[in-house]
PDB file of N, CA and C in Angstrom:
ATOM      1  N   UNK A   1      -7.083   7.968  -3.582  1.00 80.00           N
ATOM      2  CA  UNK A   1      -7.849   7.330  -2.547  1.00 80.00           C
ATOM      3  C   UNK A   1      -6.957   6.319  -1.844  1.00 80.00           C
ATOM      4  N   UNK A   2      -7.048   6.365  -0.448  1.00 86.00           N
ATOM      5  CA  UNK A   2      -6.362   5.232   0.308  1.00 86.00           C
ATOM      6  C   UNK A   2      -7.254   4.772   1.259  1.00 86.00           C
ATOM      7  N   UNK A   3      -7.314   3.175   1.416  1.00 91.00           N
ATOM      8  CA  UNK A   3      -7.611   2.987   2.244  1.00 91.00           C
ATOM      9  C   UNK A   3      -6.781   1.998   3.555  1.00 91.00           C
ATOM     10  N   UNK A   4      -7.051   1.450   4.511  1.00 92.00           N
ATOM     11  CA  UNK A   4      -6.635   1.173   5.657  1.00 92.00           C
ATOM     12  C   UNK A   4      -7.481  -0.540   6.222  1.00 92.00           C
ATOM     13  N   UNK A   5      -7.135  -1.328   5.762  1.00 94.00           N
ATOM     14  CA  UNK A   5      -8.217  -2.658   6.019  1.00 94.00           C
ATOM     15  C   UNK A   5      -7.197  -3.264   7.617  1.00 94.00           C
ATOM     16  N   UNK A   6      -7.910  -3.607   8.826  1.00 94.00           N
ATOM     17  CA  UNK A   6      -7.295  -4.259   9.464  1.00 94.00           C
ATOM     18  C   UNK A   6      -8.058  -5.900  10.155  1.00 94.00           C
ATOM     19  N   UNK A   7      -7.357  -7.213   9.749  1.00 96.00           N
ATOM     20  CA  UNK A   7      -8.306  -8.385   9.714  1.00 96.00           C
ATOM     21  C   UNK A   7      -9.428  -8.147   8.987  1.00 96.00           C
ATOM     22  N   UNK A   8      -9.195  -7.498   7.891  1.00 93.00           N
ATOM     23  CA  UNK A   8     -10.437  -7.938   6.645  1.00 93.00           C
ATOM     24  C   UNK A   8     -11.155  -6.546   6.870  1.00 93.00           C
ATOM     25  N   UNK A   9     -11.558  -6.025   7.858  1.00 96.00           N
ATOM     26  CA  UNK A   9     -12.320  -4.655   8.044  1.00 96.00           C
ATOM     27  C   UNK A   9     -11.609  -3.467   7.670  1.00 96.00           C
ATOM     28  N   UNK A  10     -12.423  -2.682   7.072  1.00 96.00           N
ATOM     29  CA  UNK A  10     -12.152  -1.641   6.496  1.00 96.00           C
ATOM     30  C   UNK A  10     -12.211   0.197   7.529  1.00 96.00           C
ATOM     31  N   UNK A  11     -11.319  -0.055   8.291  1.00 95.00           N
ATOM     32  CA  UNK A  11     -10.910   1.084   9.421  1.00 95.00           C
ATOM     33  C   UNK A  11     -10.458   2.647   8.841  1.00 95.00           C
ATOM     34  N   UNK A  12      -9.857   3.095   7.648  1.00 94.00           N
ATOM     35  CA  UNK A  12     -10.478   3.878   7.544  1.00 94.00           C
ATOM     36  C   UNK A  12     -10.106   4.193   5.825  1.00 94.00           C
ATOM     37  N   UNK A  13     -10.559   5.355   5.772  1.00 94.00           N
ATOM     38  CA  UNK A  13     -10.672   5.837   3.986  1.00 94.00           C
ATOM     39  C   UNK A  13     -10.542   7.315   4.209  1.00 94.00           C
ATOM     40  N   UNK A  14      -9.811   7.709   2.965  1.00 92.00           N
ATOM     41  CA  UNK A  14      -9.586   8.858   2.411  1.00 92.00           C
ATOM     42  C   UNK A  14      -9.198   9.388   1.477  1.00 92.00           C
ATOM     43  N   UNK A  15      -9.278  10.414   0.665  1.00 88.00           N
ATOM     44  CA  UNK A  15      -9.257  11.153  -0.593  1.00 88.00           C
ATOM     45  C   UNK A  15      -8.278  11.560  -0.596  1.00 88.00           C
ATOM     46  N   UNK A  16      -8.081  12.182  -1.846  1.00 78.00           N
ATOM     47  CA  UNK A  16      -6.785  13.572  -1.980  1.00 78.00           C
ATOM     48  C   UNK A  16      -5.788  13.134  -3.362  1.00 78.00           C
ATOM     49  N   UNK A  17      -4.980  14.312  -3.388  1.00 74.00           N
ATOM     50  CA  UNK A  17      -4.770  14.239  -4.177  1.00 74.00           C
ATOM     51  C   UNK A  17      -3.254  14.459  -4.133  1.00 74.00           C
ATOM     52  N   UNK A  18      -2.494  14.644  -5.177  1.00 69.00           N
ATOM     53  CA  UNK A  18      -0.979  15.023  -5.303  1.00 69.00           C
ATOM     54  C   UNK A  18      -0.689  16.026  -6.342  1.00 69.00           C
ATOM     55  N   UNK A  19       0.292  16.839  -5.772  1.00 72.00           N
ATOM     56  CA  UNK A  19       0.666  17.900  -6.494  1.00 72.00           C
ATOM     57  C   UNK A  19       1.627  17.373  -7.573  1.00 72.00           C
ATOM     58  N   UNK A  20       2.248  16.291  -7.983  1.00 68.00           N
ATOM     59  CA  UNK A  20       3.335  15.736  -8.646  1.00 68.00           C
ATOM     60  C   UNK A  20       2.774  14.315  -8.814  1.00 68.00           C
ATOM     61  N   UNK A  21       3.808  13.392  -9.645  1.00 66.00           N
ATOM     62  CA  UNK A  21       3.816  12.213  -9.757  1.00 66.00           C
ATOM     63  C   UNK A  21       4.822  11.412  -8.743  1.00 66.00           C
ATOM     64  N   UNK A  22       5.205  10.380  -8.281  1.00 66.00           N
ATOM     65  CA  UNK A  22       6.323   9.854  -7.463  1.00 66.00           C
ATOM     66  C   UNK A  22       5.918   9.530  -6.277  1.00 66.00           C
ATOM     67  N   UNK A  23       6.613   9.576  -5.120  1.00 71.00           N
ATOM     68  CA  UNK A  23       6.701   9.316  -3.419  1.00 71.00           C
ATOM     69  C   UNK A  23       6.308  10.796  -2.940  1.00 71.00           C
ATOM     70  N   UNK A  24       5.490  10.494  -2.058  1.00 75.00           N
ATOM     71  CA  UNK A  24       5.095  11.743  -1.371  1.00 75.00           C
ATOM     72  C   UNK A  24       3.727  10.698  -0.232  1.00 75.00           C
ATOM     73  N   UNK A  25       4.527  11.591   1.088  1.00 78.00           N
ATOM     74  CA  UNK A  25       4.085  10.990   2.146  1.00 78.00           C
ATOM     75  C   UNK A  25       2.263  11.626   2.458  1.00 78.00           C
ATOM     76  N   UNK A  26       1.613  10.696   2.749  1.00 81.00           N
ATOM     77  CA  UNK A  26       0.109  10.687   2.601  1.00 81.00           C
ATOM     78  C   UNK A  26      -0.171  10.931   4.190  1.00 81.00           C
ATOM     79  N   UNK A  27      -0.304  11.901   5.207  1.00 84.00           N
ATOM     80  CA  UNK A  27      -1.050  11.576   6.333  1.00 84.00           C
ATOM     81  C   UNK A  27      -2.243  11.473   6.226  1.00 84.00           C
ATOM     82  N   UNK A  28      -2.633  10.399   7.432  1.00 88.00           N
ATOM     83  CA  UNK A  28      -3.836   9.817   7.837  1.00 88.00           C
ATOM     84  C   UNK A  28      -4.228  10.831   8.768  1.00 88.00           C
ATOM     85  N   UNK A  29      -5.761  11.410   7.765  1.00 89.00           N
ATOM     86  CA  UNK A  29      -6.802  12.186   8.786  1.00 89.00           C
ATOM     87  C   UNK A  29      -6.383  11.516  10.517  1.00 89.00           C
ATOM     88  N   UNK A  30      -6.921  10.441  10.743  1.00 89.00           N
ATOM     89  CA  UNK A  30      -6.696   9.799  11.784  1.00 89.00           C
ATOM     90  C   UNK A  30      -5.958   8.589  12.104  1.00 89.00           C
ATOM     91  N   UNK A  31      -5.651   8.081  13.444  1.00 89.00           N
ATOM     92  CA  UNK A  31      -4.513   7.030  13.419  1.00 89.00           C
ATOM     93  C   UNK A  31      -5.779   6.114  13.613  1.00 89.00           C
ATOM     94  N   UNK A  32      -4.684   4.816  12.989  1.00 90.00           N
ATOM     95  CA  UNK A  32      -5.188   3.304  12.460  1.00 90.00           C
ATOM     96  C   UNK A  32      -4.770   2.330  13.429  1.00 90.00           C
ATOM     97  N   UNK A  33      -5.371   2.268  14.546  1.00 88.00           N
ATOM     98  CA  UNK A  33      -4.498   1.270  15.544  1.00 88.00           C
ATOM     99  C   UNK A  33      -3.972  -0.328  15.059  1.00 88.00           C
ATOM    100  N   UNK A  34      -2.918  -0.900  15.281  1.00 89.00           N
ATOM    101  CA  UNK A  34      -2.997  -2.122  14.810  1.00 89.00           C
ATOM    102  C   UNK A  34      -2.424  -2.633  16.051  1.00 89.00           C
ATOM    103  N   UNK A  35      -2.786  -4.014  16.489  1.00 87.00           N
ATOM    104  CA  UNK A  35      -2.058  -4.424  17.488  1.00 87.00           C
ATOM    105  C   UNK A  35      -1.200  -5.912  16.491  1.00 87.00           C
ATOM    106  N   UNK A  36      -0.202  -6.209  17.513  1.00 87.00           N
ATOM    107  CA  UNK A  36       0.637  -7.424  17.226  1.00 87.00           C
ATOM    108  C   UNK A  36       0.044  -8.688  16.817  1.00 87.00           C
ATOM    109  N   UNK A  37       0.139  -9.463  15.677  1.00 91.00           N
ATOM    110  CA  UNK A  37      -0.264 -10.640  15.105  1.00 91.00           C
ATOM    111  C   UNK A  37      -2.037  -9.945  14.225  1.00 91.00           C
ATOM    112  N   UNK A  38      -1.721  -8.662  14.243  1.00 92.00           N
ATOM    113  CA  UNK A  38      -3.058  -8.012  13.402  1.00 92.00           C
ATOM    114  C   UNK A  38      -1.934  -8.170  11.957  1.00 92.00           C
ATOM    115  N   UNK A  39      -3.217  -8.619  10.678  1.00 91.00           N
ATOM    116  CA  UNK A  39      -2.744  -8.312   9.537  1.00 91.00           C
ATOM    117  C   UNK A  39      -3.408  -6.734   9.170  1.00 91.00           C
ATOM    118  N   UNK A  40      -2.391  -5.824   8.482  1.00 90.00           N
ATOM    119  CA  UNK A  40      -3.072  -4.913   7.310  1.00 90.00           C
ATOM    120  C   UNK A  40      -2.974  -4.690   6.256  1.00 90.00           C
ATOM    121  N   UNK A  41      -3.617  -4.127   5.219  1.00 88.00           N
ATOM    122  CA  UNK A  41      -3.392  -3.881   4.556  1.00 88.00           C
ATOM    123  C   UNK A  41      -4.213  -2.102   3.708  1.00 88.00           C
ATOM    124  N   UNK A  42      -3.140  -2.086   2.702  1.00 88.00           N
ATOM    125  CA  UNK A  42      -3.488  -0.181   2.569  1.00 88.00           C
ATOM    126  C   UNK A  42      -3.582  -0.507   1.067  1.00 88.00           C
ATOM    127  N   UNK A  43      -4.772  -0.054   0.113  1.00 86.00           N
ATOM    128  CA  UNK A  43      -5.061  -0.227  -1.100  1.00 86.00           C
ATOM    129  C   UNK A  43      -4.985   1.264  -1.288  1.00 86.00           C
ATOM    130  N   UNK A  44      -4.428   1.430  -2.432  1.00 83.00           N
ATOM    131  CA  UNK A  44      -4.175   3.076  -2.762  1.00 83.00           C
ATOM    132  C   UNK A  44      -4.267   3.272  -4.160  1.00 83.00           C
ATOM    133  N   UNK A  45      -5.348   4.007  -4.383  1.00 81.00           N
ATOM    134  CA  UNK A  45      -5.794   4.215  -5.857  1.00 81.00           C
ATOM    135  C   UNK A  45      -5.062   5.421  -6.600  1.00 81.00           C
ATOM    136  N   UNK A  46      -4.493   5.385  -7.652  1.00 77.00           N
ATOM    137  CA  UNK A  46      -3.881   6.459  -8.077  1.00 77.00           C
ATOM    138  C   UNK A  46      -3.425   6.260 -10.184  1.00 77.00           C
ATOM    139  N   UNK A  47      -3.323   6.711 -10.592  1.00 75.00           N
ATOM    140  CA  UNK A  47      -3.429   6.733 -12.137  1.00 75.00           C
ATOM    141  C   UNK A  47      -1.877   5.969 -12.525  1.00 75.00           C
ATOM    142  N   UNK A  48      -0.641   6.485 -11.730  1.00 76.00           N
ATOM    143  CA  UNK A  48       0.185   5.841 -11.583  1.00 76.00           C
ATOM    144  C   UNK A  48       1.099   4.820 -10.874  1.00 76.00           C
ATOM    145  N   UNK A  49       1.299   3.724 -10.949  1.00 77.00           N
ATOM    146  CA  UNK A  49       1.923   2.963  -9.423  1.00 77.00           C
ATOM    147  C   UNK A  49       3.032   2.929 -10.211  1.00 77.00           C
ATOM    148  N   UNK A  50       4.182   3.929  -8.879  1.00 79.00           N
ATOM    149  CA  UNK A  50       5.056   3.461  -8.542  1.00 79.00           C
ATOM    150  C   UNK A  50       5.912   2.253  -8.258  1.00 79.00           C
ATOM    151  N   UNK A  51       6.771   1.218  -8.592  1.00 83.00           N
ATOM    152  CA  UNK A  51       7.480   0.444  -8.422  1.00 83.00           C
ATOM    153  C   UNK A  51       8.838   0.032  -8.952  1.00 83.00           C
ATOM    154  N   UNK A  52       9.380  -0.799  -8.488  1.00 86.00           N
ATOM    155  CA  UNK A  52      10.364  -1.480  -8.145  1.00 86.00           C
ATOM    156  C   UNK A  52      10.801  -2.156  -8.899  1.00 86.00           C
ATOM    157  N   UNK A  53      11.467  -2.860 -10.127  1.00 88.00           N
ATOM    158  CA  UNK A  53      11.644  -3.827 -11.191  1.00 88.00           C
ATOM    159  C   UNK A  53      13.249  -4.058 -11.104  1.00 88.00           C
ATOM    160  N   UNK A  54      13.712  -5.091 -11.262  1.00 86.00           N
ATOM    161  CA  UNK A  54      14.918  -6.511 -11.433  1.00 86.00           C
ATOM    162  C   UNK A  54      15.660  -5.516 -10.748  1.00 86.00           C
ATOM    163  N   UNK A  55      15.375  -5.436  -9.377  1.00 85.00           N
ATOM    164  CA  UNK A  55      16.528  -5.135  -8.335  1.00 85.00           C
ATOM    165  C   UNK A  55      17.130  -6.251  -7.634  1.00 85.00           C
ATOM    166  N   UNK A  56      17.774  -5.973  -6.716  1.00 85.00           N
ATOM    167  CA  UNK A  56      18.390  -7.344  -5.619  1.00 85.00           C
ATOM    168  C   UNK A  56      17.477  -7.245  -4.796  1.00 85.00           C
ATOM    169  N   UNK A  57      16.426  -7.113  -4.671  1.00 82.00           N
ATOM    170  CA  UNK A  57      15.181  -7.359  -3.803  1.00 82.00           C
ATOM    171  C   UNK A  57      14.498  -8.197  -3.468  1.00 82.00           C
ATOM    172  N   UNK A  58      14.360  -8.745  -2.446  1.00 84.00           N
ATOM    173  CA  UNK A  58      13.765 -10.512  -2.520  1.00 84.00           C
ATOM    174  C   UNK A  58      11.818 -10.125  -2.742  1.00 84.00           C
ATOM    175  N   UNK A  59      11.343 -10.292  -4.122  1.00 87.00           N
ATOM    176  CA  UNK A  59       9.975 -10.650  -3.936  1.00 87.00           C
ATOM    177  C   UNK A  59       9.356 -10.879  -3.395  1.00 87.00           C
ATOM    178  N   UNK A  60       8.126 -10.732  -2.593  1.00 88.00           N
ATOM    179  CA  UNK A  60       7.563 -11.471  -2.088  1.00 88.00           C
ATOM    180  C   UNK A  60       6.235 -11.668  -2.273  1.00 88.00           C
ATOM    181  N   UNK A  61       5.637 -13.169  -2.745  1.00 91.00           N
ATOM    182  CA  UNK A  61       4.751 -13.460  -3.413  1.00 91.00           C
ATOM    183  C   UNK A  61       3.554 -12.756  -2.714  1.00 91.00           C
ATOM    184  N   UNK A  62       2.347 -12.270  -3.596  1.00 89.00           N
ATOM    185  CA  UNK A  62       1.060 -11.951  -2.554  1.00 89.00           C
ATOM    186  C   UNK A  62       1.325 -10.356  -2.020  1.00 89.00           C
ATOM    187  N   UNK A  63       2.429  -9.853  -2.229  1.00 86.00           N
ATOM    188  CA  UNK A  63       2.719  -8.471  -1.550  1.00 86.00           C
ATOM    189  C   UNK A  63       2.323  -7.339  -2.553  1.00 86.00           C
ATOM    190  N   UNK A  64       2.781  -7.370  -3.957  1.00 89.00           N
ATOM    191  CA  UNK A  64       2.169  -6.358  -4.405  1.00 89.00           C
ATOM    192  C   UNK A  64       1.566  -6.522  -5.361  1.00 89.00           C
ATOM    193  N   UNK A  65       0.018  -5.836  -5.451  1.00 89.00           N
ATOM    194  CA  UNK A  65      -0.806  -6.464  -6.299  1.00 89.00           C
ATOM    195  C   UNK A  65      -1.220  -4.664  -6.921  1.00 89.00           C
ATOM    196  N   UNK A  66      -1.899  -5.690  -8.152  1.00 89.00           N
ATOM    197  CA  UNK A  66      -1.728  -4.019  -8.947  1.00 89.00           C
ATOM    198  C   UNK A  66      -3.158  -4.630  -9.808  1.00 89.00           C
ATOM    199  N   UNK A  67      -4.148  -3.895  -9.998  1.00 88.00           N
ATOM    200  CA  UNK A  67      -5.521  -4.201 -10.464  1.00 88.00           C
ATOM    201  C   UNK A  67      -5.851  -2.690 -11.471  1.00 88.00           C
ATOM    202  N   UNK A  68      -6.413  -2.837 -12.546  1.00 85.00           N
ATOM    203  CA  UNK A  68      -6.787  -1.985 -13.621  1.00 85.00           C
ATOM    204  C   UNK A  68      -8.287  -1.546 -13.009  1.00 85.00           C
ATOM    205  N   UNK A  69      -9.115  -2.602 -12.357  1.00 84.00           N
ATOM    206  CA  UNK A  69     -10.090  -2.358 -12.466  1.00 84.00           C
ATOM    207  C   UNK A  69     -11.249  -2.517 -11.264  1.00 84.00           C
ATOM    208  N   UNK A  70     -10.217  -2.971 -10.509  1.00 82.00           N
ATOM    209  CA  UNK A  70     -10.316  -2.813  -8.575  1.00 82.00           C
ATOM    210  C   UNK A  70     -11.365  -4.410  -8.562  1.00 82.00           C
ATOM    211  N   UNK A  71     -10.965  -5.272  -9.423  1.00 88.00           N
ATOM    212  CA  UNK A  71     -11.931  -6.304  -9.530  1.00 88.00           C
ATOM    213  C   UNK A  71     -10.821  -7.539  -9.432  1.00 88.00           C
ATOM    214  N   UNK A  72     -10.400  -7.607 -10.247  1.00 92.00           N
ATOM    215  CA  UNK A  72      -8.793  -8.839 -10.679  1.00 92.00           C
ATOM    216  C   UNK A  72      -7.360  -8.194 -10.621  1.00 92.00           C
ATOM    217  N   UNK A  73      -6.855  -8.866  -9.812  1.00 91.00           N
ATOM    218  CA  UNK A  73      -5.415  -8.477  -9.491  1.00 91.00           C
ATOM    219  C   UNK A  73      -4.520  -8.913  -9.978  1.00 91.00           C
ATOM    220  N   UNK A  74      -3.378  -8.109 -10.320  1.00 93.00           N
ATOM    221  CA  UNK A  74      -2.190  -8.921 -10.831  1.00 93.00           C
ATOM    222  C   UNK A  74      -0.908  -8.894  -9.908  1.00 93.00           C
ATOM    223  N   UNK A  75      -0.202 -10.017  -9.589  1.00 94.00           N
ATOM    224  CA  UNK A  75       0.717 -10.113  -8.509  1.00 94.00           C
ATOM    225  C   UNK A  75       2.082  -9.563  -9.325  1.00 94.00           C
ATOM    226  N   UNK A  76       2.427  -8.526  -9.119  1.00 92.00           N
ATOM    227  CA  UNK A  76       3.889  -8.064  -9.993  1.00 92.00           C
ATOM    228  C   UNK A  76       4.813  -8.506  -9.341  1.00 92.00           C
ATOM    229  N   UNK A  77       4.531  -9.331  -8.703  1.00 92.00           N
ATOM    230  CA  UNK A  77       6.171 -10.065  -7.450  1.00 92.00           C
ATOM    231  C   UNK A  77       6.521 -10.848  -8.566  1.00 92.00           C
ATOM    232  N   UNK A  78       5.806 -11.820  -9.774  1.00 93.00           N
ATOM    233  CA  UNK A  78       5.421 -12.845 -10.336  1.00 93.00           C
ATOM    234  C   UNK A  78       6.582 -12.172 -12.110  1.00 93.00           C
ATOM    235  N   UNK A  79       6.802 -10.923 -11.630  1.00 92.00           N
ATOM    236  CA  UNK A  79       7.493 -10.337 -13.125  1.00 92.00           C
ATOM    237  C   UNK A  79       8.582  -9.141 -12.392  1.00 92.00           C
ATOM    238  N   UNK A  80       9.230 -10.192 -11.556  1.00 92.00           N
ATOM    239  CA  UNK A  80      10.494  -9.004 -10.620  1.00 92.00           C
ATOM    240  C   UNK A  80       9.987  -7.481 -10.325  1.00 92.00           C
ATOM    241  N   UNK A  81       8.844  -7.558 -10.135  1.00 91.00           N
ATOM    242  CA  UNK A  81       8.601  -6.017  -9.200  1.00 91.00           C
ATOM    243  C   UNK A  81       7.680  -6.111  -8.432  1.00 91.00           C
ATOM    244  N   UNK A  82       7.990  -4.718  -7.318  1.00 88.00           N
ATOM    245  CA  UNK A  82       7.073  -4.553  -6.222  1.00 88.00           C
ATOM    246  C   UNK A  82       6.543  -3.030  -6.240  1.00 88.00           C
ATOM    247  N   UNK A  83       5.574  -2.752  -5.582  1.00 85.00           N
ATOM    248  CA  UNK A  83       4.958  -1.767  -5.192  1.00 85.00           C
ATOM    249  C   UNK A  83       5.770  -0.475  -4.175  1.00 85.00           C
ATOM    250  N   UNK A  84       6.160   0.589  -4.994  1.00 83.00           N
ATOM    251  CA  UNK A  84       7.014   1.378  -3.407  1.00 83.00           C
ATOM    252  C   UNK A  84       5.517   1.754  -2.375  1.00 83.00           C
ATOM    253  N   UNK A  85       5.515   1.085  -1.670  1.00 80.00           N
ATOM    254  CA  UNK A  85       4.379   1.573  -0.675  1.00 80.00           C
ATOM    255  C   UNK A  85       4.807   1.521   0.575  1.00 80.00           C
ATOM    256  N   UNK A  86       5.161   2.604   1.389  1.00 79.00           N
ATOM    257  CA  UNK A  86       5.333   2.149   2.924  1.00 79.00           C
ATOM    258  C   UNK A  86       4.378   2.604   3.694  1.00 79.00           C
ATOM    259  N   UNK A  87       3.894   1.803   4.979  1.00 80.00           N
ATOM    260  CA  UNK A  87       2.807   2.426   5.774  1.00 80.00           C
ATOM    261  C   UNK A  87       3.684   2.483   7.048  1.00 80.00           C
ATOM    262  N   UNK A  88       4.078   4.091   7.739  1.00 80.00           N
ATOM    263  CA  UNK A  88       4.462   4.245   9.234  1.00 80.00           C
ATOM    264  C   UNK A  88       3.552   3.984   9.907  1.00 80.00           C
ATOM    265  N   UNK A  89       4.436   3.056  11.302  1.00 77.00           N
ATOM    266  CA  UNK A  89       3.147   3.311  12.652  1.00 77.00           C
ATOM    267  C   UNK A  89       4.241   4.245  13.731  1.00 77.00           C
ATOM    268  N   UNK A  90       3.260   4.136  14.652  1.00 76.00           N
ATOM    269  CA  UNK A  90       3.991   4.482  16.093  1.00 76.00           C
ATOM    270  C   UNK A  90       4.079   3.737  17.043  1.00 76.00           C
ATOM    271  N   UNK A  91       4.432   3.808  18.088  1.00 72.00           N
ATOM    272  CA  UNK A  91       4.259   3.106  18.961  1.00 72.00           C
ATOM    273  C   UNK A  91       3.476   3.892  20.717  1.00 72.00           C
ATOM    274  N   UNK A  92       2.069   3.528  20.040  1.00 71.00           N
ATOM    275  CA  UNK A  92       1.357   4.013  21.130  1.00 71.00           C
ATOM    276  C   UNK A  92       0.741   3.481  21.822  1.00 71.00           C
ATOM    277  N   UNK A  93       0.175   3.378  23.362  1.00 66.00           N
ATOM    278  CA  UNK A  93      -0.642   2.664  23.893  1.00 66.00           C
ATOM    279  C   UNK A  93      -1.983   2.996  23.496  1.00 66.00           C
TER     280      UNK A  93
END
């Protein structure tokens, strides 16, 4: 499950699944407009998270949060790792 929050609202959601464990690029049924000085954020439910541990990577506090139980979060910036999560945009009018 992924979803798509932009300024706190929840723009869109979707299912699915993966043939493997790892990185594998997720398209969005539909595009997620964001404009400039918009925050987002993409919560992505899955059995395994992927990440990042004691690289040369600068942390950054508040960025990747990792929850057992979609209730209380734990900040893994806080124990040298991050989340591999990237979200592409485009650049469209």
């Amino acid at each position: 499950m992924a979803e798509v929050q932009v300024n706190g609202n929840l723009m869109h959601s979707q299912n699915g699944t993966s043939e493997f464990a790892g990185f594998k690029t997720i398209v969005l049924d539909k595009y997620v407009p964001i404009k400039t000085g918009d925050k987002f954020k993409v919560l992505f439910k899955n059995n395994a998270v992927p990440y990042q541990a004691f690289s040369r990577q600068h942390y950054v506090p508040g960025m990747s949060l990792v929850s057992d139980d979609g209730q209380s979060w734990n900040d893994i910036s806080l124990e040298n790792k991050t989340v591999c999560l990237k979200a592409y945009t485009i650049n469209q009018n």
